[in-house]
XYZ file of C-alpha atoms in Angstrom:
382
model
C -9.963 -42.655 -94.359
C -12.839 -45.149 -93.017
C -13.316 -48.276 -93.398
C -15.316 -51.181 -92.785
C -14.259 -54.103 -89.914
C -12.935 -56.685 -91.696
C -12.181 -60.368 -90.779
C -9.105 -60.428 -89.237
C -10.480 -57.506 -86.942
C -13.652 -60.030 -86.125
C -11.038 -62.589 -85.191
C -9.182 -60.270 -83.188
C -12.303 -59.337 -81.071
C -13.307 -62.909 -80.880
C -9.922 -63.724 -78.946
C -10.452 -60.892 -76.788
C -13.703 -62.262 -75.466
C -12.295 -65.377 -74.914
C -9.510 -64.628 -72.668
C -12.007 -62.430 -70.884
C -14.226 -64.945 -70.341
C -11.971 -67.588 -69.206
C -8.356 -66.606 -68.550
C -6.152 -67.026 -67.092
C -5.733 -69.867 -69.871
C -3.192 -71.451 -72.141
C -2.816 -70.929 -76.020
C -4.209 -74.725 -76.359
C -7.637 -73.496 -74.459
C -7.900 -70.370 -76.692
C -7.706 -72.520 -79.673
C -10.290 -74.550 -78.176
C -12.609 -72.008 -77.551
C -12.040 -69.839 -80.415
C -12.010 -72.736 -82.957
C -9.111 -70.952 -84.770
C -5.719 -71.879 -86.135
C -2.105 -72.099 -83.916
C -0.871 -69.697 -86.216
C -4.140 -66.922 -86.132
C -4.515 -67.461 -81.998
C -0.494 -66.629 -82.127
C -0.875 -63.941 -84.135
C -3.694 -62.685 -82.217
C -2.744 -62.895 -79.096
C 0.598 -60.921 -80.415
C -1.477 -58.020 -81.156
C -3.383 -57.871 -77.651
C -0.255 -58.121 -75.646
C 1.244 -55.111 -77.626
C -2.005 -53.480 -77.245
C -2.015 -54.231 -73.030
C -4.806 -56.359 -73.045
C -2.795 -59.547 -71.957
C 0.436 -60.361 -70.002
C 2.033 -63.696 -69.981
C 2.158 -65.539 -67.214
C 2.616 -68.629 -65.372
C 3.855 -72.323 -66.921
C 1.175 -74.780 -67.628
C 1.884 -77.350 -64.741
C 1.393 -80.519 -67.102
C 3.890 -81.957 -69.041
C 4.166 -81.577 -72.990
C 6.841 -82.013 -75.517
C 8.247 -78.790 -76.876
C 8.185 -75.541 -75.224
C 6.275 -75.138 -71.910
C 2.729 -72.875 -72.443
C 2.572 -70.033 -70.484
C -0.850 -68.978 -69.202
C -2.296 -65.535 -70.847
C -3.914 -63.320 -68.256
C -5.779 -59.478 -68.621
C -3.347 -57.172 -66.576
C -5.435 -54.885 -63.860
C -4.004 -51.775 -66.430
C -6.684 -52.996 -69.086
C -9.335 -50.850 -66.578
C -11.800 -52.006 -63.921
C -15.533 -52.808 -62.976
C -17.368 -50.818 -60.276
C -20.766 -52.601 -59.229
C -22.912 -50.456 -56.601
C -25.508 -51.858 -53.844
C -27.039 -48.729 -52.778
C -29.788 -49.896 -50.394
C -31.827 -48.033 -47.990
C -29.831 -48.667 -45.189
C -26.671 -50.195 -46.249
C -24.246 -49.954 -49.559
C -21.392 -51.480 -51.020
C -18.902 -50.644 -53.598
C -16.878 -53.423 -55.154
C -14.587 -53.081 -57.826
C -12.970 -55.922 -60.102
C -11.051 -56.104 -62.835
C -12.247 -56.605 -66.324
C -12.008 -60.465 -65.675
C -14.792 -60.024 -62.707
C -12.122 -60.558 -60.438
C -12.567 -58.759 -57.134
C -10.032 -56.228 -56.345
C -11.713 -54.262 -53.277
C -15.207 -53.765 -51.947
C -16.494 -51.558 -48.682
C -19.949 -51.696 -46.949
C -21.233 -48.797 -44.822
C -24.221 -47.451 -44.047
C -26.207 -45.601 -46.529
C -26.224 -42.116 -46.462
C -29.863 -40.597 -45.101
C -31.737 -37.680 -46.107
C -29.851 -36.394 -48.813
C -30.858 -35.016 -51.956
C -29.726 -36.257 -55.256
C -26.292 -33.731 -55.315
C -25.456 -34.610 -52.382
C -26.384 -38.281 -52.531
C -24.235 -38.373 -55.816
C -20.946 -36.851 -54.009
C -21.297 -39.395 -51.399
C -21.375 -41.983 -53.844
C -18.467 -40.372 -55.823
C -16.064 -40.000 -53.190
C -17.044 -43.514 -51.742
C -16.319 -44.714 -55.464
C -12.619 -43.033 -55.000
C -11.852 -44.571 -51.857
C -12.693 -47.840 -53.140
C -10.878 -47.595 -56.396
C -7.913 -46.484 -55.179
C -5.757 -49.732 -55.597
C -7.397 -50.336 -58.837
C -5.168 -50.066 -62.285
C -6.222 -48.649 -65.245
C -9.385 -47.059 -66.768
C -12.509 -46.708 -64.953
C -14.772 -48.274 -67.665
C -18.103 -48.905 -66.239
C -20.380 -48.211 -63.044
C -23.505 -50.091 -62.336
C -25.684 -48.998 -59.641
C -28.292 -51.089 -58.083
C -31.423 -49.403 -56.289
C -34.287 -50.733 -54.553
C -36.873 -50.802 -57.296
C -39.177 -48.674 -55.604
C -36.717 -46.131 -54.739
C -38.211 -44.256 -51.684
C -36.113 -41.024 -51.098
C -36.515 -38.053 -53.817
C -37.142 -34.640 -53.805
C -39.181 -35.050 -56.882
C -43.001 -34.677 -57.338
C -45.083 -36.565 -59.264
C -46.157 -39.964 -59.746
C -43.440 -42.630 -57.964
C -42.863 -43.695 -61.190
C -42.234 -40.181 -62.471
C -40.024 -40.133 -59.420
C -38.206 -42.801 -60.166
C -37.087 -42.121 -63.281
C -36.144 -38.374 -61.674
C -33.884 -39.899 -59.340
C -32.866 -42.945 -61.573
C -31.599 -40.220 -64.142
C -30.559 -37.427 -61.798
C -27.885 -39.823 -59.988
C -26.767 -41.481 -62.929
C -25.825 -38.145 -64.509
C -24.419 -36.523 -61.313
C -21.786 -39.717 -61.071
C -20.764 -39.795 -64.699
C -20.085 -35.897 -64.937
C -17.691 -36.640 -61.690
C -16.126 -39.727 -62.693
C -16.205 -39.129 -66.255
C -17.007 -43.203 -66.752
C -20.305 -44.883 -68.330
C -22.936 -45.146 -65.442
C -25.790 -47.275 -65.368
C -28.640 -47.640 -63.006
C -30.545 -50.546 -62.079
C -32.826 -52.328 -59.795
C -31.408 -54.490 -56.830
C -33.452 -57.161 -57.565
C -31.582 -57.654 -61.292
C -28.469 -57.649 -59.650
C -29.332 -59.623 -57.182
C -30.823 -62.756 -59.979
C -27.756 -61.960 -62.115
C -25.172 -63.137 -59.137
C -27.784 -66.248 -59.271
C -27.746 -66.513 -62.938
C -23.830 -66.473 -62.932
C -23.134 -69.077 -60.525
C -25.820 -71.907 -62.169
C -26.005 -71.803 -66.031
C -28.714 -74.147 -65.890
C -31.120 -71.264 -65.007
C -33.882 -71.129 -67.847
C -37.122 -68.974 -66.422
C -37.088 -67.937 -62.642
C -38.838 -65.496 -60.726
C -37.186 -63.758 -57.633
C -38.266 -61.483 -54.822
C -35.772 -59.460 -52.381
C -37.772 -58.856 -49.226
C -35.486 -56.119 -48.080
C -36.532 -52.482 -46.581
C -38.932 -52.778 -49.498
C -40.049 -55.661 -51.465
C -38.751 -55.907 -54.956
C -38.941 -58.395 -58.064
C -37.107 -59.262 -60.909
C -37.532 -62.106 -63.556
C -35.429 -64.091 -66.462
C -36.096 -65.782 -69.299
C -33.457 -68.029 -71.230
C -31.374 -67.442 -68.324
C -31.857 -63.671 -69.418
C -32.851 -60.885 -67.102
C -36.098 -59.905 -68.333
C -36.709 -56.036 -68.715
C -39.918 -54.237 -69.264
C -40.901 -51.214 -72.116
C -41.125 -48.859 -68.592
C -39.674 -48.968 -64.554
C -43.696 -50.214 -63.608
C -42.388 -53.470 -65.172
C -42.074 -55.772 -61.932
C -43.239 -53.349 -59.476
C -45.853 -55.632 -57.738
C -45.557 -55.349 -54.520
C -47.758 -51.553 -54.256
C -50.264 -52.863 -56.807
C -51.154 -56.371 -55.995
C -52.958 -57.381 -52.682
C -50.978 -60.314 -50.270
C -54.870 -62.138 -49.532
C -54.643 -60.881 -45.896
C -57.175 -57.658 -45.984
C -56.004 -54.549 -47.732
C -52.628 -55.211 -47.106
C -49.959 -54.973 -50.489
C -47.586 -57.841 -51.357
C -44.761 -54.856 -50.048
C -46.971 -54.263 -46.768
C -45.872 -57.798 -45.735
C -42.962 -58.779 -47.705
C -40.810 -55.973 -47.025
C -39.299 -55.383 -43.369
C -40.835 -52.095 -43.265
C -44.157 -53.415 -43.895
C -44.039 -56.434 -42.363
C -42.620 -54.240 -38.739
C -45.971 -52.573 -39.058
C -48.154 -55.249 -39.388
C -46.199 -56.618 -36.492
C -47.039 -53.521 -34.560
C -50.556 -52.971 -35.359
C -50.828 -57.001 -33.986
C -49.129 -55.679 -30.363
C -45.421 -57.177 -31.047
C -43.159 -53.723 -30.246
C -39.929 -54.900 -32.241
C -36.918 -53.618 -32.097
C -35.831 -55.258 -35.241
C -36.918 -57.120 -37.776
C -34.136 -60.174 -36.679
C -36.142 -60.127 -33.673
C -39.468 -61.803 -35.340
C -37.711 -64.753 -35.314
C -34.560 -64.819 -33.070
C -36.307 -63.631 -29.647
C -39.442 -64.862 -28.036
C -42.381 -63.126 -28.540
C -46.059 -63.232 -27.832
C -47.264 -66.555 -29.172
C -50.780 -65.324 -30.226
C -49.634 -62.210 -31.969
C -46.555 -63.888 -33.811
C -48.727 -66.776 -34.876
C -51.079 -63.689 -36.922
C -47.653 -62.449 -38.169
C -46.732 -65.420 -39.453
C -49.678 -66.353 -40.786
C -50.100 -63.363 -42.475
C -46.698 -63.340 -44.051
C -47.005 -67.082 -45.769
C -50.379 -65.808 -47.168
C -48.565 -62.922 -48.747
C -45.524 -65.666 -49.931
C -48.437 -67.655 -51.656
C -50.052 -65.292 -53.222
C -46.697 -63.582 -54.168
C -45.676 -67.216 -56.351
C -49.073 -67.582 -57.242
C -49.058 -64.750 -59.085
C -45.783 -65.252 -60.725
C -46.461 -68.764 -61.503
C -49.743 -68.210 -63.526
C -47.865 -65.083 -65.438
C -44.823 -66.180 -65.739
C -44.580 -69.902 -65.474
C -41.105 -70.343 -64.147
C -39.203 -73.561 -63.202
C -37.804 -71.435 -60.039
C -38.418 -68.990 -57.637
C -36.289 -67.110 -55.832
C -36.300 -65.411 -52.010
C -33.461 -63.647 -51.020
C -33.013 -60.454 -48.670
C -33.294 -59.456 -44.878
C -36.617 -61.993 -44.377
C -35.253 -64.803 -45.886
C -35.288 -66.703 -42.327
C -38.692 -66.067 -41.635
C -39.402 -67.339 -45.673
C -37.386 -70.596 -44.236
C -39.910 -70.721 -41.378
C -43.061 -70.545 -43.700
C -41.670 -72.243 -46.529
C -42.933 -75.720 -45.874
C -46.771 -74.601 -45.364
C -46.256 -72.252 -48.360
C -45.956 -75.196 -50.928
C -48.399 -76.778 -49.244
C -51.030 -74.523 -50.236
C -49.479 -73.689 -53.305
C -49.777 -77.628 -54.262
C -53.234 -77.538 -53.492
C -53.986 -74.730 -55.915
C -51.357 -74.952 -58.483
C -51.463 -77.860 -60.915
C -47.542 -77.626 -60.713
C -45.699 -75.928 -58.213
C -42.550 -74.092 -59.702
C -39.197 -75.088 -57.425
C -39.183 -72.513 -54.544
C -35.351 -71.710 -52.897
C -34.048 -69.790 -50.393
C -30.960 -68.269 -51.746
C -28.435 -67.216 -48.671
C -26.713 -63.600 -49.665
C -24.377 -60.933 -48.129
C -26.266 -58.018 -47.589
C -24.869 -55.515 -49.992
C -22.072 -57.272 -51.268
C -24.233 -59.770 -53.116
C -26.144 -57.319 -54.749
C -23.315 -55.253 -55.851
C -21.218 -58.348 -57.193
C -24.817 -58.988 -59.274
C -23.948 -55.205 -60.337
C -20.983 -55.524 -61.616
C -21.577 -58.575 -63.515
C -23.815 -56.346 -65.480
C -20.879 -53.978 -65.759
C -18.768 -56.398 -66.853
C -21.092 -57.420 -69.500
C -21.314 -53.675 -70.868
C -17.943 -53.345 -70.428
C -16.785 -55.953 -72.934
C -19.484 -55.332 -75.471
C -17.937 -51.606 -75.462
C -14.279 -52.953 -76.044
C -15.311 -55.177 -78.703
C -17.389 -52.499 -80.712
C -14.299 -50.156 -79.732
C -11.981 -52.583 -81.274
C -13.745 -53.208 -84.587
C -14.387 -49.474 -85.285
C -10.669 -48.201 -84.079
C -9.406 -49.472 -87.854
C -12.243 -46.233 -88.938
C -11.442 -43.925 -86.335
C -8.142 -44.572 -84.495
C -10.012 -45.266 -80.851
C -7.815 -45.536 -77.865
C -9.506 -48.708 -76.178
């Protein structure tokens, strides 16, 4: 027989959320941050350590009359996180556990030239290896892809093509793993890390200038999502300012080797731009061009969007260093107010995937707490 949540189960899934957003912590915190009585938080917490979503552990350190408090903790058996970078040339697994904790992560080179099946087992058995210390349920996957993915065997329009391989890899991976998968662009993953580690993020802008140039936005300090994928795809349909050149022909390393080659500089790699000499007449164009394309790029986000910050992160954030400085110079001259413009140091791949699995995380607990309010109705294993 059914029947509907009722307050004690809201209180229940409020203590939950708690612990997993702070512990490990005391009984004295959780009462802080749940606002509830000694004697509900007790009860409470009773329930989740029969049901193996805490463990006790630890004595709190400072001194109090009466019995020592021990610290509550989520044991690795309540399941784990898997957050995916899957770049164009490099990709990382990491897995945590359900308190974002990191329990494992490896970075290899990304597979090339496979189609979606085969793309997917890759994936799948790189998934295994890295999960194979991890306890408990598998309860999400988040995936993070360039947002212009580049590789398909699918026809069409690239958004069409997108949303082929978008789809077609998210469905390969859950049928294998039999977990909740979820696909992504890098460049959301890669604002959410931001987003996590400064609260005081309202609206930003950011732009990973990677093998290809991508863009994602937030607002509130939340990621900002559009009604389709063409949502914050502007690097193949706006123009940089330097002749019929895209924001991605310069502000990806792909476009921006090029460029670099059409001017006579025969690179090796893109590291090389800026950490071997080069011809100073032909790097001077390269560089020139390049902070034209960073202008226009905040420009356009800062007439649209109007937000406090901007973002650059990805394999040309050293040359973004370089132009930086003659970028808001410009930018002053045309912008009534110039939106704060950082450099944000990452990991390749690791960074993007820990942004992944934040997200992961987030649609993790959401699930548990719906799962825990409907298992009085329907007798749910969480």
């Amino acid at each position: 027989m059914s029947s509907i949540p009722t307050a004690r189960d809201y209180t229940k899934a409020s203590v939950l959320d708690a612990v997993l957003s702070e512990a490990p912590l005391t009984r004295t915190r959780l009462i802080e941050l749940t606002r509830l009585s000694q004697a509900t938080v007790s009860r409470k917490v009773d329930e989740l350590l029969f049901d193996g979503f805490l463990v006790e552990q630890g004595v709190d350190a400072v001194a109090r009359r009466g019995r020592p408090s021990t610290y509550l903790d989520v044991p690795g058996t309540a399941g784990h996180i898997v957050g995916i970078s899957f770049g164009t040339r490099t990709t990382c697994v990491l897995v945590t556990d359900l308190r974002g904790r990191e329990i494992r992560h490896i970075i290899v080179p990304s597979l090339e030239g496979g189609d979606v099946g085969t793309t997917a087992e890759w994936l799948v058995d790189l998934i295994v290896e890295t999960t194979d210390s991890a306890e408990g349920p598998l309860r999400q996957i988040v995936a993070a892809v360039p947002g212009p993915v580049l590789h398909t065997n699918s026809t069409g329009t690239p958004e069409s093509r997108k949303i082929f391989l978008a789809s077609r890899l998210q469905s390969a991976i859950e049928e294998r793993l039999k977990a909740p998968v979820t696909v992504e662009s890098d460049a959301h993953a890669s604002l959410r890390g931001i987003l996590k580690d400064d609260a005081s993020i309202g609206n930003a802008a950011l732009f990973l200038l990677s093998t290809v140039l991508s863009f994602a936005g937030c607002t509130d300090h939340e990621i900002a999502k559009g009604r389709t994928p063409t949502f914050g795809d502007l690097g193949g349909v706006l123009f940089s300012g330097v002749g019929n050149e895209t924001l991605d022909g310069l502000l990806s390393t792909t476009g921006i080797l090029q460029f670099a080659q059409g001017r006579g500089l025969d690179l090796e790699g893109i590291e090389a731009l800026w950490s071997q000499p080069q011809e100073m007449a032909s790097r001077a164009e390269v560089v020139e061009a390049f902070t034209t394309a960073i202008v226009t790029a905040v420009g356009a986000v800062a007439v649209t969007l109007d937000p406090e910050s901007v973002y650059f992160v990805g394999r040309l954030s050293p040359l973004v260093d370089e132009v930086l400085p003659e970028a808001r110079r410009r930018l002053a001259q045309s912008l009534p107010a110039v939106p704060e413009i950082r450099v944000v140091p990452q990991v390749i791949g690791l960074s993007v995937a820990r942004g992944a699995a934040q997200a992961g995380l987030a649609l993790a607990q959401s699930r548990l707490r719906e799962s825990m309010l409907e298992a009085r109705s329907e007798g749910q294993s969480l």
